[in-house]
Short mmCIF file of C-alpha atoms and ligand atoms in Angstrom, two decimals:
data_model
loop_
_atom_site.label_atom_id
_atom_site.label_comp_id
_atom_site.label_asym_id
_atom_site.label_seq_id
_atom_site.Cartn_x
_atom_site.Cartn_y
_atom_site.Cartn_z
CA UNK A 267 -20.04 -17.91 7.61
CA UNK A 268 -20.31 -14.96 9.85
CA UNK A 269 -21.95 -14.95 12.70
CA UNK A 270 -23.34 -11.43 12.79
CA UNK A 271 -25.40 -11.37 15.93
CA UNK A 272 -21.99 -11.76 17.76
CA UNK A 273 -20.49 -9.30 15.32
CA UNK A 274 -22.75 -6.78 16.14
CA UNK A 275 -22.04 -6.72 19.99
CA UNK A 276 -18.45 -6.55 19.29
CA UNK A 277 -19.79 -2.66 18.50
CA UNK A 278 -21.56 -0.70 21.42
CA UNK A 279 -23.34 1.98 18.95
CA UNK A 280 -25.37 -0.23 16.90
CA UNK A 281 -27.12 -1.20 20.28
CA UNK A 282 -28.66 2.26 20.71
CA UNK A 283 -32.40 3.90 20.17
CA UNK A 284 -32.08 7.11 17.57
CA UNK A 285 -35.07 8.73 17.84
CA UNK A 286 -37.07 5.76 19.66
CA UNK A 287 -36.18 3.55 17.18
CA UNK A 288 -33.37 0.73 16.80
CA UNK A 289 -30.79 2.16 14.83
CA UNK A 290 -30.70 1.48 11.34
CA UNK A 291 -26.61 2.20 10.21
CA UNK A 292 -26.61 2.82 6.40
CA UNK A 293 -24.23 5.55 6.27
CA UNK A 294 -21.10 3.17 6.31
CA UNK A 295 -20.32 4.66 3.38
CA UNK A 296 -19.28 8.04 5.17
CA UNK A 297 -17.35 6.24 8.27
CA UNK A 298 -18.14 3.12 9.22
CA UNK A 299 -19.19 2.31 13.13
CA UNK A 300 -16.08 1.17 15.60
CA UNK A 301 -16.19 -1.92 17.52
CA UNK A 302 -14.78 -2.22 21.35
CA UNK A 303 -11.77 -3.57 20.93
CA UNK A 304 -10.60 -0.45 18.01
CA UNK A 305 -12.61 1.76 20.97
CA UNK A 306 -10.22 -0.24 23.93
CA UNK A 307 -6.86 0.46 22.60
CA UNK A 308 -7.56 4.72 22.42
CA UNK A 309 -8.23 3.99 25.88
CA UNK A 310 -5.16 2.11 26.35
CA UNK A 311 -3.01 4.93 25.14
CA UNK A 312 -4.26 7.40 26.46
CA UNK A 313 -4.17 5.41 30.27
CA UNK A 314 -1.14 3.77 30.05
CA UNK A 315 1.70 4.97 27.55
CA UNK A 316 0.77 8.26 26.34
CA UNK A 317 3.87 9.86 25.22
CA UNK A 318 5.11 11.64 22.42
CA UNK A 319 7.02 9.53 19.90
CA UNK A 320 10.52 8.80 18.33
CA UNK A 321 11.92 11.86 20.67
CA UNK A 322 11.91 10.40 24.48
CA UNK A 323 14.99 7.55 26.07
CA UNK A 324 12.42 7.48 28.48
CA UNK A 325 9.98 4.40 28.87
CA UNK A 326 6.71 5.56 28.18
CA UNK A 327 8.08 7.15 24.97
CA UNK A 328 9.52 3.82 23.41
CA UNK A 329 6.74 1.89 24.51
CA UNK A 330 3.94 4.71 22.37
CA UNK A 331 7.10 4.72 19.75
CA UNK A 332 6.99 0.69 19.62
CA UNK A 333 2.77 0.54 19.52
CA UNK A 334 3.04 3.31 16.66
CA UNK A 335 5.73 1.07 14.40
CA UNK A 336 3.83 -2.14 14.98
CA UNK A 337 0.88 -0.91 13.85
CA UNK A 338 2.75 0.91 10.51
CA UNK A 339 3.76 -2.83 10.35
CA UNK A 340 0.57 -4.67 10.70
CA UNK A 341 -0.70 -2.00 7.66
CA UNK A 342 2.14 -3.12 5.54
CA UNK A 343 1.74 -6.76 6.21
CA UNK A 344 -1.83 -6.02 5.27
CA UNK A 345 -1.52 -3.80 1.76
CA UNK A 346 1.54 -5.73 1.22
CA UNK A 347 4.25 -3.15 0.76
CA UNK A 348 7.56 -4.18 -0.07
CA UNK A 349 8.94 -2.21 3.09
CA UNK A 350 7.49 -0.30 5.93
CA UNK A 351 9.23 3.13 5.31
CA UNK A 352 6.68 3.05 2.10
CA UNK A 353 3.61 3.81 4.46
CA UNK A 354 3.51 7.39 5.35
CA UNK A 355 0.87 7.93 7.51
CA UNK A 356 -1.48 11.22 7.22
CA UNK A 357 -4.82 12.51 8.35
CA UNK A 358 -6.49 10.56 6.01
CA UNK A 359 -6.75 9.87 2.07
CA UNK A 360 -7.81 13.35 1.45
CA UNK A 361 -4.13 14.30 2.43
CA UNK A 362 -2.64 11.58 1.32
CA UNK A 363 -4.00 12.94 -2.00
CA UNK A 364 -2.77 16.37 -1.12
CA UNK A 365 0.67 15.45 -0.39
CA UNK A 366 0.97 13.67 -3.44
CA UNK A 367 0.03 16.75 -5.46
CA UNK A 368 2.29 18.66 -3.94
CA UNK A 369 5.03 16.80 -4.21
CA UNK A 370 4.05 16.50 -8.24
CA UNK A 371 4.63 20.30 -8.49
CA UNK A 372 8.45 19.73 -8.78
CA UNK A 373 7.80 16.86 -11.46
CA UNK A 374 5.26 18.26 -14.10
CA UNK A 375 6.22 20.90 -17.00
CA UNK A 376 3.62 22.99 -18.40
CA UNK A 377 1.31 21.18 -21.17
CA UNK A 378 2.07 17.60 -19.20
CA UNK A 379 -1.53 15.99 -18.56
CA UNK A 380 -3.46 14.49 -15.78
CA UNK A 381 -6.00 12.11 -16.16
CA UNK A 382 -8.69 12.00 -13.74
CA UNK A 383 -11.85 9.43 -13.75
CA UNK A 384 -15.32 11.28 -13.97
CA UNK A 385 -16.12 8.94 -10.95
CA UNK A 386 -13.93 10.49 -8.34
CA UNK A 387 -14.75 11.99 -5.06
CA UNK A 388 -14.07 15.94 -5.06
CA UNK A 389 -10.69 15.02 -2.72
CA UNK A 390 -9.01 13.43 -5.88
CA UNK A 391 -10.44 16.16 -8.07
CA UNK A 392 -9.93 19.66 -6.59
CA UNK A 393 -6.06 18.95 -5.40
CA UNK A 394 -5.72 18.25 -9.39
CA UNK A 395 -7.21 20.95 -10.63
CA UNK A 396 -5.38 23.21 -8.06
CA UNK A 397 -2.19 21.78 -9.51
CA UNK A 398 -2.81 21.91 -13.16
CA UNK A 399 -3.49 25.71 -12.85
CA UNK A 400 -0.27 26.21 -10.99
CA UNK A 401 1.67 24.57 -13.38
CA UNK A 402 -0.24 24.93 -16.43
CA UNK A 403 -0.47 21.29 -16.85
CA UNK A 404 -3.90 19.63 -18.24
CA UNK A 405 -6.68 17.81 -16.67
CA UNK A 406 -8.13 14.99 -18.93
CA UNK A 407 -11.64 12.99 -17.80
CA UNK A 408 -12.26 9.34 -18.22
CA UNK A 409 -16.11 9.75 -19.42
CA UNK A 410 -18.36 7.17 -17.90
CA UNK A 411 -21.59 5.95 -19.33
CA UNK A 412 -24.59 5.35 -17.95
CA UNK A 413 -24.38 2.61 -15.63
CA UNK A 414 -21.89 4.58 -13.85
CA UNK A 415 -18.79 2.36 -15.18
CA UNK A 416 -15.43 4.31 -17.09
CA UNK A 417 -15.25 3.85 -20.78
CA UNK A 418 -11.84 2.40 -21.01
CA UNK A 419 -11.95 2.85 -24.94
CA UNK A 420 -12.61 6.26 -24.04
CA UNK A 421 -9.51 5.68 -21.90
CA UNK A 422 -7.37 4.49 -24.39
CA UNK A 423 -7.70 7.63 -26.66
CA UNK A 424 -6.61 10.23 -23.48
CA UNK A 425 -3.17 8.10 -22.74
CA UNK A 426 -0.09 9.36 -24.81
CA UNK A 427 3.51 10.08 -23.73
CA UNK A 428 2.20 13.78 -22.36
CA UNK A 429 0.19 11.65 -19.71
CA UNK A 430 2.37 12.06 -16.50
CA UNK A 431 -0.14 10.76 -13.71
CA UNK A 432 -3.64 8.79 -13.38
CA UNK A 433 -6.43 9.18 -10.49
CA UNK A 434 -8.95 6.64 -10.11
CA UNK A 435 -11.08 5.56 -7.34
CA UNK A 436 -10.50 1.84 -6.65
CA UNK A 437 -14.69 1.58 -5.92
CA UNK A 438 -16.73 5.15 -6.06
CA UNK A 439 -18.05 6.04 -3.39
CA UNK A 440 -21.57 7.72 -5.19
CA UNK A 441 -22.25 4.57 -7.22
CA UNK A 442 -20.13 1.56 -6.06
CA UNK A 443 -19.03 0.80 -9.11
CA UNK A 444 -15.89 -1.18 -8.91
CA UNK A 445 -13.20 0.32 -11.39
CA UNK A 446 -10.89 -2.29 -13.15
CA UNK A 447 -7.42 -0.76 -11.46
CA UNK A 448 -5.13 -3.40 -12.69
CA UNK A 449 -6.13 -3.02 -16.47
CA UNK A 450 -5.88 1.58 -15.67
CA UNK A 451 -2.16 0.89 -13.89
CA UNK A 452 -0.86 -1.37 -16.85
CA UNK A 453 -1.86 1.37 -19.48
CA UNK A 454 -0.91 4.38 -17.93
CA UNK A 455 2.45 2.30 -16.98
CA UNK A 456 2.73 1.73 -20.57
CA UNK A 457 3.09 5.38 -21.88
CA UNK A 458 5.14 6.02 -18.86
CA UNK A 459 2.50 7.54 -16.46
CA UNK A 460 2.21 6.90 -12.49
CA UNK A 461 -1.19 5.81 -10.87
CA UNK A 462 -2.33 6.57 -7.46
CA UNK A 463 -5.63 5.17 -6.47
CA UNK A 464 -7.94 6.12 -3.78
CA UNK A 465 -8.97 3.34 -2.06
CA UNK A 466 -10.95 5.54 0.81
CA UNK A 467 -13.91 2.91 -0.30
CA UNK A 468 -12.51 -0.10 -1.44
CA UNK A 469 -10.76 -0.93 2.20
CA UNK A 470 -14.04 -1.77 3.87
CA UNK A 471 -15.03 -4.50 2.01
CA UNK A 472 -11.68 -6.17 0.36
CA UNK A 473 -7.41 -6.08 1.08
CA UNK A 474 -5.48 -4.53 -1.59
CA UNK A 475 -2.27 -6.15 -2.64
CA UNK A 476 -0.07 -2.88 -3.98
CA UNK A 477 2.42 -4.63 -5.09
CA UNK A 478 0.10 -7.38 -7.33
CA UNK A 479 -1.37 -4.71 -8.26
CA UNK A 480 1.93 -2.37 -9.17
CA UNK A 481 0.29 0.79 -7.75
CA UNK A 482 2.58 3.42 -7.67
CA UNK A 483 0.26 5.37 -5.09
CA UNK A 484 -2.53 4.07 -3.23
CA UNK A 485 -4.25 5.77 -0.21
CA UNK A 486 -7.00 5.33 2.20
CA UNK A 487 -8.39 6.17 5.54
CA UNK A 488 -9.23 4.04 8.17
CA UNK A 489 -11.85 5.35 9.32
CA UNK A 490 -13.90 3.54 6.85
CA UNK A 491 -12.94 0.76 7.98
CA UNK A 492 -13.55 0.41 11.66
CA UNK A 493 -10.52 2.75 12.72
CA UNK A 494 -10.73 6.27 14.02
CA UNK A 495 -11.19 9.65 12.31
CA UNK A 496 -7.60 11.49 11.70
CA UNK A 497 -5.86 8.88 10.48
CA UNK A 498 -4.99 7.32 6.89
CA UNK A 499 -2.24 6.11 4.57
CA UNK A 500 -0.19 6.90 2.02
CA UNK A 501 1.20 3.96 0.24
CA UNK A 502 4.43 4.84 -2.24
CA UNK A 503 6.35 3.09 -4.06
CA UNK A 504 10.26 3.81 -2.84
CA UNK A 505 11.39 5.25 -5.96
CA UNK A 506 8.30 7.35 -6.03
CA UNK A 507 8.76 8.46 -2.57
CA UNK A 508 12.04 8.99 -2.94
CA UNK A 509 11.60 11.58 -5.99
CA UNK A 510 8.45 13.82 -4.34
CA UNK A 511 9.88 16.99 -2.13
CA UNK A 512 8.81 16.97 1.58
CA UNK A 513 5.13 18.45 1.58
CA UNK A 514 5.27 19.85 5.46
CA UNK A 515 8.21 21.12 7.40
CA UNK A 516 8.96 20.68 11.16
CA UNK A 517 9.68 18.57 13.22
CA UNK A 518 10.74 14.60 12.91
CA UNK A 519 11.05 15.02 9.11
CA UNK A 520 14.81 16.90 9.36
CA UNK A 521 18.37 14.84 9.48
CA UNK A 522 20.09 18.14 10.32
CA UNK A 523 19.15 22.04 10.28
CA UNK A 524 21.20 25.10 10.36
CA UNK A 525 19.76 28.18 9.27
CA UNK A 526 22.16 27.92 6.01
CA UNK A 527 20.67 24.33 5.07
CA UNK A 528 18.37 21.40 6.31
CA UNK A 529 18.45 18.33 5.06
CA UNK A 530 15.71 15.64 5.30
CA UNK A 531 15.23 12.53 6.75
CA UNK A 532 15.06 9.09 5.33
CA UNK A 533 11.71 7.64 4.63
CA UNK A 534 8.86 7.63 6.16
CA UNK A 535 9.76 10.61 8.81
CA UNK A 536 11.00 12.66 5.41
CA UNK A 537 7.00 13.19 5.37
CA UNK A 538 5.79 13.00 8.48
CA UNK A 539 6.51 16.74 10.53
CA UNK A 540 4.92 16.97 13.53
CA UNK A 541 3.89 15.53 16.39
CA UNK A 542 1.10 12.81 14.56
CA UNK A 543 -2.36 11.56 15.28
CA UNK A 544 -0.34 8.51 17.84
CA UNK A 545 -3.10 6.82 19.10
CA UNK A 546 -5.16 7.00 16.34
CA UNK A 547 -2.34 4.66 14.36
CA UNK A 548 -2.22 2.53 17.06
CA UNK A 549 -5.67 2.05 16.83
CA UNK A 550 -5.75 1.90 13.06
CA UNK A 551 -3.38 -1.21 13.40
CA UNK A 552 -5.90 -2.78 15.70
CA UNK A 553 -8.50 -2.09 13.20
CA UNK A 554 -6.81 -3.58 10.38
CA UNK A 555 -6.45 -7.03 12.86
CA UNK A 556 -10.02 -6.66 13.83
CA UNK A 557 -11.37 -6.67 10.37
CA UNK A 558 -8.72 -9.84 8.89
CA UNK A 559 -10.05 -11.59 11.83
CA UNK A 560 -13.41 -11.14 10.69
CA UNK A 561 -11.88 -12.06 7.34
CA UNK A 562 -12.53 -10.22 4.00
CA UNK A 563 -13.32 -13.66 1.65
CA UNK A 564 -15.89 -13.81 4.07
CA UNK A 565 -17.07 -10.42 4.31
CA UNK A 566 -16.83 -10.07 0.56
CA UNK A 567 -19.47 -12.77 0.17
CA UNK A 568 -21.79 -11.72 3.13
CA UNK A 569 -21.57 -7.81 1.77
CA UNK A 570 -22.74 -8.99 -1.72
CA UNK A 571 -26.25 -11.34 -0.06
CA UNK A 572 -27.23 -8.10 1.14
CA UNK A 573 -26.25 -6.07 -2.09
CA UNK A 574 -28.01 -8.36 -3.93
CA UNK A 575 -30.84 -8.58 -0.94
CA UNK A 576 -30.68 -4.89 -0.70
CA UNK A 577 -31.07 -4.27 -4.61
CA UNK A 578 -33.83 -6.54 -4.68
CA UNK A 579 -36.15 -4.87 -2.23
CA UNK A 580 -35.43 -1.78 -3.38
CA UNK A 581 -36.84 -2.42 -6.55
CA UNK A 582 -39.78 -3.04 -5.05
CA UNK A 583 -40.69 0.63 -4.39
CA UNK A 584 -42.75 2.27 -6.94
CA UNK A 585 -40.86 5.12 -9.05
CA UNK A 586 -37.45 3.97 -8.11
CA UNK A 587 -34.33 4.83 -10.05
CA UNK A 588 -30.82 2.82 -8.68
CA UNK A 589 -28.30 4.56 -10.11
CA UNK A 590 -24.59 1.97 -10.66
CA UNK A 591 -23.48 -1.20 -12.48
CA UNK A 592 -26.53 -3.50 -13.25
CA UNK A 593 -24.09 -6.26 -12.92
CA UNK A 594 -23.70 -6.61 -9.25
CA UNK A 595 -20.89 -8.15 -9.47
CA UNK A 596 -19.40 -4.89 -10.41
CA UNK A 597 -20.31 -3.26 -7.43
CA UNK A 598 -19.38 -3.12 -3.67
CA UNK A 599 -22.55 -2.71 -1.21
CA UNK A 600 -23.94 0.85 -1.77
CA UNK A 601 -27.21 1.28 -3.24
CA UNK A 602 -27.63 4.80 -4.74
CA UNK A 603 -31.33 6.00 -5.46
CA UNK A 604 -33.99 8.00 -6.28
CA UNK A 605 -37.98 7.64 -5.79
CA UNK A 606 -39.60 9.63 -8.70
CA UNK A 607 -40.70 13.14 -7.90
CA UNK A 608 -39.12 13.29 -4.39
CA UNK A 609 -36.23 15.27 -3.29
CA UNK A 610 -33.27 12.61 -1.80
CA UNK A 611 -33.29 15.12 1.53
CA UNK A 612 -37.15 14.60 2.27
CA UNK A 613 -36.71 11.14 2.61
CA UNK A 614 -33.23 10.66 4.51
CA UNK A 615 -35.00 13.66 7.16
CA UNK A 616 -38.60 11.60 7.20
CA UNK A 617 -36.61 7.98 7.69
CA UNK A 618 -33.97 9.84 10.52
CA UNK A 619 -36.97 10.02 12.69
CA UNK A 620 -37.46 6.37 12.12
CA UNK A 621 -33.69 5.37 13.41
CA UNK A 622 -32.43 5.21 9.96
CA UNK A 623 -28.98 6.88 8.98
CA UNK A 624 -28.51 7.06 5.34
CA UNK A 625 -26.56 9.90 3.43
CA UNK A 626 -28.20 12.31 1.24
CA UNK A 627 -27.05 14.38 -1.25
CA UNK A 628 -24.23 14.49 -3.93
CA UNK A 629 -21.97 12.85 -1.99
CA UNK A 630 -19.04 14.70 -2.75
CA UNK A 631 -18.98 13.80 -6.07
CA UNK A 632 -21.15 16.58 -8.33
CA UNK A 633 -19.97 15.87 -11.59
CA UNK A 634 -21.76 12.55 -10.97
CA UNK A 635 -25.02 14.01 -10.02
CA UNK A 636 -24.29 16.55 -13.14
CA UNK A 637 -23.81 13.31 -15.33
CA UNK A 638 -27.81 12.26 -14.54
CA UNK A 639 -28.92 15.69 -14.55
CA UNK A 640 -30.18 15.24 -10.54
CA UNK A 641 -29.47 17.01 -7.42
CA UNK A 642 -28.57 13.73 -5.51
CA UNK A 643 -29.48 10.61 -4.31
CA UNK A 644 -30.50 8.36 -1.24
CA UNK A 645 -27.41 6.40 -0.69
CA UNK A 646 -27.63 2.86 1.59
CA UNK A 647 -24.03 1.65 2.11
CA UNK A 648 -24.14 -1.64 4.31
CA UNK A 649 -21.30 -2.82 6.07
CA UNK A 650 -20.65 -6.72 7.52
CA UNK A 651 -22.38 -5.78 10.66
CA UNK A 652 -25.82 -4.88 8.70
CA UNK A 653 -28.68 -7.40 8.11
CA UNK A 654 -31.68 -8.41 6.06
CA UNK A 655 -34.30 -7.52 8.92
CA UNK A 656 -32.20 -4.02 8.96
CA UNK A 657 -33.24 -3.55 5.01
CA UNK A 658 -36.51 -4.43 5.57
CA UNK A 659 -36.89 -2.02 7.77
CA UNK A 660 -35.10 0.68 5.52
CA UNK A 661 -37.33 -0.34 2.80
CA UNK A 662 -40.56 -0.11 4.76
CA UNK A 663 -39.40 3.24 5.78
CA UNK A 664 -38.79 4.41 2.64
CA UNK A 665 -42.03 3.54 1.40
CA UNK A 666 -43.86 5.36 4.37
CA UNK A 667 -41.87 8.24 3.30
CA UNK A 668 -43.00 8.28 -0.13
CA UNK A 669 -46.48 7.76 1.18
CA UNK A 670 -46.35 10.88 3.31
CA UNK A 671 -44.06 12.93 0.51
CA UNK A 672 -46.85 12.18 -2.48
N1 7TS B 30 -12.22 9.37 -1.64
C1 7TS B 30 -13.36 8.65 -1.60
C2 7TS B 30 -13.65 7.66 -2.69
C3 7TS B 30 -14.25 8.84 -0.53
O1 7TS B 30 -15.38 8.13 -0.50
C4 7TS B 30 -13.94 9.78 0.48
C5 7TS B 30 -14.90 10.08 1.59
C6 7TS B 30 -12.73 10.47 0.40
C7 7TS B 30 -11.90 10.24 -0.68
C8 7TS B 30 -12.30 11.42 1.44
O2 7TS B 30 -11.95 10.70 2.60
P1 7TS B 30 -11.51 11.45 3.94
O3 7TS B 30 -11.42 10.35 4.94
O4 7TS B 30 -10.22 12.12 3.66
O5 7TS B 30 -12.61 12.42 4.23
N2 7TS B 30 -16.22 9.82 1.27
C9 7TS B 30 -17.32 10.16 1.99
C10 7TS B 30 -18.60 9.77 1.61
O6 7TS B 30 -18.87 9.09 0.64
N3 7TS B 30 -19.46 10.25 2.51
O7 7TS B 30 -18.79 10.94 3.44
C11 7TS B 30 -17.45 10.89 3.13
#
């Protein structure tokens, strides 16, 4: 059991007033809050060993170059990659997405398809369709139906041998709705196709295992899960890795260069040019400790009390609409709704003024909100830090909304 009392003053935010009022966090969904110790070690850095990396004999250089490795260690140890060189890191899953693309230019022939989930986020959309027009290749949609879950019949009838790579969202980020991954990866694998999935949302609440899984790509961010902003993954499979061109040029990712010819290096620096985002990997690896030694079998069954809490009270408003898997089961904690009549953005402004942060909108993902015909919804995504008394609250505050919005 978690004790979240002492949870929550691990993090210094969720002490604050917003507005007068104790703040209400329901946006994890967006980025989720950072506790001291993630907040400590950017200190650290920046006070102690601040250096650039992999370039300095001197001391402050190898001990920043050490801190950076360990924590590309502690993130393979936790996805459980066969070897560290497949982690590249990147600014985050939207470029993790974007390198992959790129790197798929040199690999698809015009008329090859892409298959794309109609639950995605626009980040593993638009690099798609940007790459399809290029190369004349074509984008194919897993249709969902109306609970917000993929029709995997539907599925079934897009795969053939022209199928040359599959995006899927491991949980959406609109809905929740957790997507069954292992059964997409064994049938694109089948005719042949590779699979990266964005895991952006699934990291906060559960640990991936790529290679159970047999993910050929799988990316995420970590600030969604108690790390910093700037600073994500790309997990590859070696052969995969291996294959895809370099997708930025500079330095750290050469072997040699003469103005005749360069030649790359080895894995991972082969895709990492530039001086990188140092502390914020540091601090991602202390993230990733933080959260395993809160424990994810345990966070797993706290997030889903208040899912099923949440879910609960929310019916309880008059004219609601929760958009998502009725089988909660299916979902990770994010409740996505509507109160009849009202514009989403009247209600997130009305409850701000009450300390409540929830997002508004379409959520990045518009061929969603196209799919129910609505402009958006009111979207509560609770972390392990949230409580009961916090969605009582919410729910109250909805309601006075409503009240004054009627
Ligand atoms: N994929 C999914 C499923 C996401 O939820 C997000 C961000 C991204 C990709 C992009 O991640 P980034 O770190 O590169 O920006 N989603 C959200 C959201 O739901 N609200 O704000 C950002």
């Amino acid at each position: 059991m978690l004790d979240i009392q002492k949870i929550r003053a691990q993090f210094p935010i969720l002490s604050q007033k917003v507005n007068g009022k104790p703040l209400v966090y329901f946006d994890n969904g967006a980025t989720s809050q950072k506790p001291q110790i993630v907040i400590d070690s950017i200190v650290d850095y920046y006070s102690r060993y601040n250096a650039n990396i992999h370039r300095g004999v001197h001391t402050l250089s190898q001990l920043a170059t050490d801190a950076y490795e360990q924590a590309r260690l502690k993130i393979q140890n936790h996805f459980n990659a066969k070897e560290s060189y497949e982690i590249i890191f990147t600014s985050g899953t939207t470029e993790s997405i974007n390198l992959v693309a790129n790197g798929f230019e040199s690999i698809l022939q015009k008329g090859d398809e892409i298959i794309v989930s109609a639950l995605e986020h626009h980040s593993n959309i638009v690099p798609w369709q940007m790459l399809c027009e290029k190369k004349g290749a074509i984008l194919k949609i897993i249709p969902m139906n109306i609970q917000g879950e993929l029709i995997m019949e539907e599925y079934d009838k897009l795969l053939s041998t022209k199928t040359k790579l599959v995006l899927c969202n491991h949980i959406s980020n609109a809905l929740g709705t957790l997507n069954p991954i292992e059964e997409i990866i064994e049938k694109a694998h089948n005719v042949g196709a590779a699979v990266l999935i964005d895991g952006a949302q699934a990291c906060p609440h559960l640990k991936p295992d790529v290679q159970a899984l047999n993910v050929d790509f799988y990316v995420t961010s970590a600030h969604k899960m108690c790390g910093p902003t700037g600073i994500g993954i790309l997990y590859g499979k070696e052969e995969w890795l291996g294959k895809l061109p370099p997708y930025k040029g500079g330095g750290e990712m050469i072997a040699t260069v003469t103005f005749e010819k360069t030649t790359y290096a080895d894995l991972p620096h082969k895709f990492e040019a530039g001086t990188p985002n140092i502390s914020g990997g540091i601090a991602f690896g202390t993230a990733i400790d933080y959260m395993n030694s809160i424990g994810f079998d345990d966070i797993a069954v706290y997030e889903h009390e208040l899912l099923v809490y949440g879910t609960e009270k929310i019916k309880e408003i008059e004219g609601v609409t929760i958009y998502g898997p009725n089988d909660l089961s299916k979902k990770a904690s994010v409740i996505s709704f509507n109160v009849d009549g009202i514009h989403p953005y009247d209600i997130g402004t009305i409850i701000d003024k009450l300390g409540i942060a929830v997002r508004t909108g379409h959520h990045c993902a518009q061929p969603i909100m196209d799919f129910y015909k609505i402009p958006g919804t009111i979207r509560a995504s609770f972390a392990f830090y949230n409580t009961k008394e916090e969605i009582d609250i919410f729910v109250e505050a909805v309601k006075k909304a409503k009240m004054m919005l009627s």
